[in-house]
PDB file of C-alpha atoms in Angstrom:
ATOM      1  CA  ASP Q  94     -15.710 -17.702  54.896  1.00 70.00           C
ATOM      2  CA  VAL Q  95     -13.151 -15.354  54.799  1.00 68.00           C
ATOM      3  CA  LYS Q  96     -13.121 -12.860  52.255  1.00 90.00           C
ATOM      4  CA  VAL Q  97      -9.668 -11.201  51.793  1.00 95.00           C
ATOM      5  CA  THR Q  98     -10.622  -8.686  48.103  1.00 96.00           C
ATOM      6  CA  GLN Q  99      -7.970  -6.606  46.838  1.00 96.00           C
ATOM      7  CA  SER Q 100      -9.393  -4.004  45.037  1.00 89.00           C
ATOM      8  CA  SER Q 101      -7.148  -4.341  41.440  1.00 91.00           C
ATOM      9  CA  ARG Q 102      -5.326  -7.870  39.992  1.00 94.00           C
ATOM     10  CA  TYR Q 103      -3.530  -5.887  37.940  1.00 96.00           C
ATOM     11  CA  LEU Q 104      -2.444  -2.197  38.213  1.00 96.00           C
ATOM     12  CA  VAL Q 105       0.270  -0.366  36.272  1.00 97.00           C
ATOM     13  CA  LYS Q 106       2.259   2.765  37.477  1.00 97.00           C
ATOM     14  CA  ARG Q 107       4.807   5.218  36.641  1.00 97.00           C
ATOM     15  CA  THR Q 108       7.669   6.416  38.293  1.00 98.00           C
ATOM     16  CA  GLY Q 109       7.118   8.835  40.798  1.00 97.00           C
ATOM     17  CA  GLU Q 110       3.250   8.447  40.769  1.00 97.00           C
ATOM     18  CA  LYS Q 111       2.027   8.435  44.873  1.00 97.00           C
ATOM     19  CA  VAL Q 112      -0.286   4.527  44.630  1.00 97.00           C
ATOM     20  CA  PHE Q 113      -2.555   3.344  46.926  1.00 97.00           C
ATOM     21  CA  LEU Q 114      -3.267  -0.592  47.144  1.00 98.00           C
ATOM     22  CA  GLU Q 115      -6.630  -1.324  49.259  1.00 97.00           C
ATOM     23  CA  CYS Q 116      -7.385  -4.109  50.812  1.00 97.00           C
ATOM     24  CA  VAL Q 117     -10.834  -5.206  53.036  1.00 97.00           C
ATOM     25  CA  GLN Q 118     -11.869  -8.772  54.506  1.00 96.00           C
ATOM     26  CA  ASP Q 119     -15.316  -9.736  55.336  1.00 94.00           C
ATOM     27  CA  MET Q 120     -14.432 -11.584  58.776  1.00 91.00           C
ATOM     28  CA  ASP Q 121     -13.653  -8.459  61.718  1.00 93.00           C
ATOM     29  CA  HIS Q 122     -10.155  -9.536  62.015  1.00 93.00           C
ATOM     30  CA  GLU Q 123      -8.152  -6.837  64.242  1.00 93.00           C
ATOM     31  CA  ASN Q 124      -4.731  -8.473  62.523  1.00 93.00           C
ATOM     32  CA  MET Q 125      -4.379  -7.287  58.628  1.00 95.00           C
ATOM     33  CA  PHE Q 126      -0.200  -7.895  55.931  1.00 95.00           C
ATOM     34  CA  TRP Q 127       1.486  -6.792  53.502  1.00 97.00           C
ATOM     35  CA  TYR Q 128       3.398  -9.087  51.634  1.00 96.00           C
ATOM     36  CA  ARG Q 129       5.461  -8.638  48.785  1.00 96.00           C
ATOM     37  CA  GLN Q 130       6.351 -11.784  45.833  1.00 95.00           C
ATOM     38  CA  ASP Q 131       9.005 -11.684  44.580  1.00 93.00           C
ATOM     39  CA  PRO Q 132      10.664 -14.553  42.132  1.00 87.00           C
ATOM     40  CA  GLY Q 133      13.416 -16.029  43.950  1.00 82.00           C
ATOM     41  CA  LEU Q 134      12.609 -13.550  47.032  1.00 83.00           C
ATOM     42  CA  GLY Q 135       9.370 -15.390  48.440  1.00 84.00           C
ATOM     43  CA  LEU Q 136       7.136 -13.906  50.514  1.00 90.00           C
ATOM     44  CA  ARG Q 137       8.381 -10.483  52.773  1.00 93.00           C
ATOM     45  CA  LEU Q 138       6.277  -9.450  55.404  1.00 93.00           C
ATOM     46  CA  ILE Q 139       6.119  -5.135  54.481  1.00 96.00           C
ATOM     47  CA  TYR Q 140       3.666  -3.826  57.137  1.00 96.00           C
ATOM     48  CA  PHE Q 141       0.884  -5.324  59.468  1.00 94.00           C
ATOM     49  CA  SER Q 142      -1.624  -3.882  62.079  1.00 95.00           C
ATOM     50  CA  TYR Q 143      -3.277  -4.989  65.040  1.00 92.00           C
ATOM     51  CA  ASP Q 144      -5.490  -2.939  65.177  1.00 92.00           C
ATOM     52  CA  VAL Q 145      -7.536   0.199  63.790  1.00 93.00           C
ATOM     53  CA  LYS Q 146      -4.720   2.962  63.528  1.00 89.00           C
ATOM     54  CA  MET Q 147      -1.757   1.064  64.833  1.00 91.00           C
ATOM     55  CA  LYS Q 148       0.470  -0.479  62.539  1.00 94.00           C
ATOM     56  CA  GLU Q 149       4.005  -2.136  62.878  1.00 93.00           C
ATOM     57  CA  LYS Q 150       6.953  -2.185  60.474  1.00 94.00           C
ATOM     58  CA  GLY Q 151       7.642  -5.121  58.746  1.00 92.00           C
ATOM     59  CA  ASP Q 152      10.507  -7.260  57.184  1.00 90.00           C
ATOM     60  CA  ILE Q 153      10.964  -4.274  54.010  1.00 95.00           C
ATOM     61  CA  PRO Q 154       9.024  -1.326  54.874  1.00 96.00           C
ATOM     62  CA  GLU Q 155      11.683   1.458  53.121  1.00 96.00           C
ATOM     63  CA  GLY Q 156       9.848   3.248  50.411  1.00 96.00           C
ATOM     64  CA  TYR Q 157       5.814   2.251  52.561  1.00 98.00           C
ATOM     65  CA  SER Q 158       3.381   3.375  54.071  1.00 97.00           C
ATOM     66  CA  VAL Q 159      -0.231   2.371  55.392  1.00 97.00           C
ATOM     67  CA  SER Q 160      -3.241   3.333  56.394  1.00 97.00           C
ATOM     68  CA  ARG Q 161      -5.642   1.420  58.183  1.00 97.00           C
ATOM     69  CA  GLU Q 162      -8.849   4.318  59.889  1.00 95.00           C
ATOM     70  CA  LYS Q 163     -10.973   1.378  59.914  1.00 96.00           C
ATOM     71  CA  LYS Q 164     -11.054  -2.247  60.914  1.00 95.00           C
ATOM     72  CA  GLU Q 165     -12.419  -3.617  57.492  1.00 96.00           C
ATOM     73  CA  ARG Q 166      -9.660  -2.238  55.410  1.00 97.00           C
ATOM     74  CA  PHE Q 167      -5.863  -1.784  55.201  1.00 97.00           C
ATOM     75  CA  SER Q 168      -4.025   0.287  52.719  1.00 97.00           C
ATOM     76  CA  LEU Q 169      -0.720   0.291  51.480  1.00 98.00           C
ATOM     77  CA  ILE Q 170       0.744   2.942  50.136  1.00 98.00           C
ATOM     78  CA  LEU Q 171       3.591   3.946  48.094  1.00 97.00           C
ATOM     79  CA  GLU Q 172       4.929   6.961  48.456  1.00 94.00           C
ATOM     80  CA  SER Q 173       6.778   8.257  44.883  1.00 97.00           C
ATOM     81  CA  ALA Q 174       6.571   5.012  43.127  1.00 97.00           C
ATOM     82  CA  SER Q 175       9.679   2.989  41.909  1.00 97.00           C
ATOM     83  CA  THR Q 176      10.751   0.901  38.747  1.00 97.00           C
ATOM     84  CA  ASN Q 177      12.448  -1.797  42.476  1.00 96.00           C
ATOM     85  CA  GLN Q 178       8.919  -2.040  43.706  1.00 98.00           C
ATOM     86  CA  THR Q 179       7.068  -3.556  40.775  1.00 98.00           C
ATOM     87  CA  SER Q 180       5.709  -7.001  42.731  1.00 97.00           C
ATOM     88  CA  MET Q 181       3.111  -9.478  43.738  1.00 97.00           C
ATOM     89  CA  TYR Q 182       1.663  -7.731  46.717  1.00 98.00           C
ATOM     90  CA  LEU Q 183      -0.729  -9.598  48.357  1.00 97.00           C
ATOM     91  CA  CYS Q 184      -2.608  -8.362  51.709  1.00 97.00           C
ATOM     92  CA  ALA Q 185      -4.050 -11.241  54.571  1.00 95.00           C
ATOM     93  CA  SER Q 186      -5.565 -11.029  57.737  1.00 94.00           C
ATOM     94  CA  SER Q 187      -6.583 -13.377  60.763  1.00 91.00           C
ATOM     95  CA  TYR Q 188      -7.669 -13.639  64.500  1.00 88.00           C
ATOM     96  CA  GLY Q 189      -5.595 -13.489  67.260  1.00 82.00           C
ATOM     97  CA  VAL Q 190      -2.868 -16.415  66.349  1.00 73.00           C
ATOM     98  CA  GLN Q 191      -5.137 -17.775  64.072  1.00 79.00           C
ATOM     99  CA  PRO Q 192      -4.321 -18.848  60.839  1.00 84.00           C
ATOM    100  CA  GLN Q 193      -3.470 -15.903  58.177  1.00 89.00           C
ATOM    101  CA  HIS Q 194      -6.253 -15.829  54.857  1.00 92.00           C
ATOM    102  CA  PHE Q 195      -4.612 -13.702  51.961  1.00 94.00           C
ATOM    103  CA  GLY Q 196      -6.406 -12.282  48.835  1.00 95.00           C
ATOM    104  CA  ASP Q 197      -5.466 -13.189  45.872  1.00 93.00           C
ATOM    105  CA  GLY Q 198      -2.655 -10.229  45.466  1.00 96.00           C
ATOM    106  CA  THR Q 199      -1.929  -6.972  43.144  1.00 97.00           C
ATOM    107  CA  ARG Q 200      -0.036  -7.612  40.741  1.00 96.00           C
ATOM    108  CA  LEU Q 201       1.776  -4.037  40.191  1.00 97.00           C
ATOM    109  CA  SER Q 202       4.317  -2.553  37.512  1.00 97.00           C
ATOM    110  CA  ILE Q 203       5.977   0.338  38.064  1.00 97.00           C
ATOM    111  CA  LEU Q 204       6.779   1.682  34.095  1.00 96.00           C
TER     112      LEU Q 204
ATOM    113  CA  ASP E 204      12.605 -15.614  64.404  1.00 61.00           C
ATOM    114  CA  ALA E 205      13.414 -18.877  64.472  1.00 66.00           C
ATOM    115  CA  LYS E 206      13.401 -20.157  60.631  1.00 86.00           C
ATOM    116  CA  THR E 207      12.692 -24.046  59.287  1.00 92.00           C
ATOM    117  CA  THR E 208      14.256 -25.915  55.769  1.00 94.00           C
ATOM    118  CA  GLN E 209      12.065 -27.602  53.437  1.00 96.00           C
ATOM    119  CA  PRO E 210      13.093 -29.281  49.992  1.00 96.00           C
ATOM    120  CA  ASN E 211      12.993 -27.493  46.937  1.00 95.00           C
ATOM    121  CA  SER E 212      10.986 -29.714  45.279  1.00 97.00           C
ATOM    122  CA  MET E 213       8.534 -33.078  45.588  1.00 97.00           C
ATOM    123  CA  GLU E 214       6.928 -35.581  42.923  1.00 97.00           C
ATOM    124  CA  SER E 215       4.220 -38.034  43.748  1.00 96.00           C
ATOM    125  CA  ASN E 216       1.567 -39.522  41.311  1.00 96.00           C
ATOM    126  CA  GLU E 217      -1.426 -39.134  41.772  1.00 96.00           C
ATOM    127  CA  GLU E 218      -4.046 -41.229  44.131  1.00 95.00           C
ATOM    128  CA  GLU E 219      -0.545 -42.156  46.274  1.00 96.00           C
ATOM    129  CA  PRO E 220       0.318 -40.340  49.464  1.00 96.00           C
ATOM    130  CA  VAL E 221       2.374 -37.309  49.754  1.00 97.00           C
ATOM    131  CA  HIS E 222       4.466 -37.005  53.256  1.00 98.00           C
ATOM    132  CA  LEU E 223       6.407 -33.572  52.837  1.00 98.00           C
ATOM    133  CA  PRO E 224       9.304 -33.094  55.578  1.00 97.00           C
ATOM    134  CA  CYS E 225       9.964 -29.626  57.320  1.00 97.00           C
ATOM    135  CA  ASN E 226      13.040 -28.844  59.630  1.00 96.00           C
ATOM    136  CA  HIS E 227      12.754 -25.881  62.599  1.00 93.00           C
ATOM    137  CA  SER E 228      15.480 -27.240  64.887  1.00 92.00           C
ATOM    138  CA  THR E 229      15.471 -23.478  66.926  1.00 90.00           C
ATOM    139  CA  ILE E 230      11.789 -24.052  67.500  1.00 90.00           C
ATOM    140  CA  SER E 231      10.448 -22.074  70.883  1.00 87.00           C
ATOM    141  CA  GLY E 232       7.751 -23.477  72.830  1.00 86.00           C
ATOM    142  CA  THR E 233       5.416 -20.911  71.617  1.00 84.00           C
ATOM    143  CA  ASP E 234       5.854 -20.952  67.660  1.00 87.00           C
ATOM    144  CA  TYR E 235       2.558 -22.739  66.790  1.00 88.00           C
ATOM    145  CA  ILE E 236       3.989 -25.254  63.022  1.00 91.00           C
ATOM    146  CA  HIS E 237       2.138 -23.595  59.874  1.00 91.00           C
ATOM    147  CA  TRP E 238       1.759 -24.841  56.827  1.00 95.00           C
ATOM    148  CA  TYR E 239      -0.289 -22.659  53.850  1.00 95.00           C
ATOM    149  CA  ARG E 240       0.153 -23.591  49.774  1.00 96.00           C
ATOM    150  CA  GLN E 241      -0.217 -20.967  47.161  1.00 95.00           C
ATOM    151  CA  LEU E 242      -1.593 -22.198  43.505  1.00 93.00           C
ATOM    152  CA  PRO E 243      -0.423 -20.649  40.471  1.00 88.00           C
ATOM    153  CA  SER E 244      -1.702 -17.370  40.712  1.00 87.00           C
ATOM    154  CA  GLN E 245      -3.698 -17.695  43.777  1.00 91.00           C
ATOM    155  CA  GLY E 246      -2.707 -16.310  47.717  1.00 93.00           C
ATOM    156  CA  PRO E 247      -1.588 -18.996  49.492  1.00 94.00           C
ATOM    157  CA  GLU E 248      -4.304 -20.910  51.041  1.00 94.00           C
ATOM    158  CA  TYR E 249      -4.225 -22.041  55.334  1.00 92.00           C
ATOM    159  CA  VAL E 250      -3.738 -25.717  55.149  1.00 95.00           C
ATOM    160  CA  ILE E 251      -3.476 -27.049  59.198  1.00 94.00           C
ATOM    161  CA  HIS E 252      -1.276 -26.249  62.053  1.00 91.00           C
ATOM    162  CA  GLY E 253      -0.331 -27.730  65.233  1.00 91.00           C
ATOM    163  CA  LEU E 254       1.816 -26.474  68.508  1.00 91.00           C
ATOM    164  CA  THR E 255       2.592 -30.189  69.802  1.00 92.00           C
ATOM    165  CA  SER E 256      -0.020 -33.412  68.913  1.00 91.00           C
ATOM    166  CA  ASN E 257      -0.248 -34.423  66.133  1.00 94.00           C
ATOM    167  CA  VAL E 258      -3.119 -32.518  63.787  1.00 94.00           C
ATOM    168  CA  ASN E 259      -6.357 -34.033  60.927  1.00 95.00           C
ATOM    169  CA  ASN E 260      -8.353 -31.924  59.150  1.00 93.00           C
ATOM    170  CA  ARG E 261     -10.040 -32.133  56.021  1.00 91.00           C
ATOM    171  CA  MET E 262      -7.238 -30.736  53.897  1.00 90.00           C
ATOM    172  CA  ALA E 263      -4.279 -33.317  55.422  1.00 96.00           C
ATOM    173  CA  SER E 264      -2.591 -33.527  58.190  1.00 97.00           C
ATOM    174  CA  LEU E 265       0.396 -32.861  60.051  1.00 98.00           C
ATOM    175  CA  ALA E 266       2.446 -35.659  62.231  1.00 98.00           C
ATOM    176  CA  ILE E 267       5.223 -33.291  64.886  1.00 97.00           C
ATOM    177  CA  ALA E 268       8.020 -34.453  66.137  1.00 96.00           C
ATOM    178  CA  GLU E 269       8.045 -35.384  69.963  1.00 95.00           C
ATOM    179  CA  ASP E 270      11.143 -32.767  70.419  1.00 95.00           C
ATOM    180  CA  ARG E 271       9.311 -30.799  67.851  1.00 95.00           C
ATOM    181  CA  LYS E 272      12.389 -30.180  66.021  1.00 95.00           C
ATOM    182  CA  SER E 273      10.632 -31.545  63.012  1.00 96.00           C
ATOM    183  CA  SER E 274       7.425 -31.730  61.191  1.00 97.00           C
ATOM    184  CA  THR E 275       5.696 -33.591  58.147  1.00 98.00           C
ATOM    185  CA  LEU E 276       3.235 -32.782  55.783  1.00 98.00           C
ATOM    186  CA  ILE E 277       0.741 -35.988  54.764  1.00 98.00           C
ATOM    187  CA  LEU E 278      -1.713 -35.361  51.771  1.00 97.00           C
ATOM    188  CA  HIS E 279      -3.280 -39.047  52.119  1.00 94.00           C
ATOM    189  CA  ARG E 280      -4.484 -38.818  48.173  1.00 95.00           C
ATOM    190  CA  ALA E 281      -2.725 -36.607  46.056  1.00 96.00           C
ATOM    191  CA  THR E 282      -4.863 -34.891  43.635  1.00 96.00           C
ATOM    192  CA  LEU E 283      -3.698 -32.390  40.182  1.00 96.00           C
ATOM    193  CA  ARG E 284      -4.966 -29.679  42.093  1.00 94.00           C
ATOM    194  CA  ASP E 285      -2.441 -30.576  44.802  1.00 96.00           C
ATOM    195  CA  ALA E 286       0.127 -29.302  42.489  1.00 97.00           C
ATOM    196  CA  ALA E 287       1.615 -25.870  44.249  1.00 97.00           C
ATOM    197  CA  VAL E 288       4.229 -24.803  46.206  1.00 96.00           C
ATOM    198  CA  TYR E 289       3.929 -26.043  50.166  1.00 97.00           C
ATOM    199  CA  TYR E 290       5.540 -23.814  53.066  1.00 95.00           C
ATOM    200  CA  CYS E 291       6.361 -24.533  56.023  1.00 95.00           C
ATOM    201  CA  ILE E 292       6.408 -22.165  58.849  1.00 91.00           C
ATOM    202  CA  LEU E 293       6.778 -20.652  62.943  1.00 88.00           C
ATOM    203  CA  SER E 294       5.110 -18.597  64.058  1.00 80.00           C
ATOM    204  CA  VAL E 295       6.286 -15.232  66.509  1.00 65.00           C
ATOM    205  CA  ARG E 296       2.690 -15.743  68.443  1.00 58.00           C
ATOM    206  CA  TYR E 297       2.691 -11.667  69.291  1.00 50.00           C
ATOM    207  CA  GLY E 298       0.485 -10.367  66.631  1.00 53.00           C
ATOM    208  CA  ASN E 299       0.432 -13.673  64.652  1.00 66.00           C
ATOM    209  CA  LYS E 300       3.528 -12.660  61.897  1.00 74.00           C
ATOM    210  CA  LEU E 301       4.183 -15.941  59.710  1.00 80.00           C
ATOM    211  CA  VAL E 302       7.949 -15.544  57.744  1.00 80.00           C
ATOM    212  CA  PHE E 303       7.530 -17.443  54.757  1.00 84.00           C
ATOM    213  CA  GLY E 304      10.540 -19.435  53.340  1.00 85.00           C
ATOM    214  CA  ALA E 305      11.587 -20.702  49.439  1.00 88.00           C
ATOM    215  CA  GLY E 306       9.158 -23.673  50.007  1.00 94.00           C
ATOM    216  CA  THR E 307       8.523 -26.851  48.286  1.00 96.00           C
ATOM    217  CA  ILE E 308       6.524 -27.309  45.339  1.00 96.00           C
ATOM    218  CA  LEU E 309       4.895 -30.072  44.495  1.00 98.00           C
ATOM    219  CA  ARG E 310       4.768 -31.847  40.982  1.00 97.00           C
ATOM    220  CA  VAL E 311       1.191 -34.248  41.011  1.00 97.00           C
ATOM    221  CA  LYS E 312       1.588 -36.271  37.684  1.00 96.00           C
ATOM    222  CA  SER E 313      -1.656 -37.892  36.443  1.00 92.00           C
TER     223      SER E 313
END
């Protein structure tokens, strides 16, 4: 089975901090994605990557950046965390147009 | 991106079939129809997908209308573990980008 692992289930940070969320997949998928999920807003795509060192903006990229130095790892970076970035963050990976496989999410609180 | 329309919620009795509808009248010829579900405190889980023909797998069946403007996810015998939010999504072919809507909350009664 495909495994998508997010480094933390829960994370608490302070405003202004630089925050790194890590995601690793073990199936050699070329596509990787970062979403955030908020009540009433559903899942929204932040960034995605279809190859190493490649990235594309999703629907809500402001305040975020990403890094993909290795195929299996996709990092989401909050350059200067703000309280409105408190959310559930979900990572996913896929091969071609095959289904996406999701991690269990990181619940991030910015105080 | 083409949009989908689903009922906000549905209720089913345990061990009865469930038909979850989805309308996607602006679907394009290359859009795949995906269904995912999300159980409480978990990430979304792939259920099934299709392009034109009906599809079956161990979890569910997907019935696609001939004009592709609607589809139905069929759970043949609902269990309490099937209680989740079910998302019907059309995928843009390049990069397999998915746009999630609000989904349908499925409640299963024992």
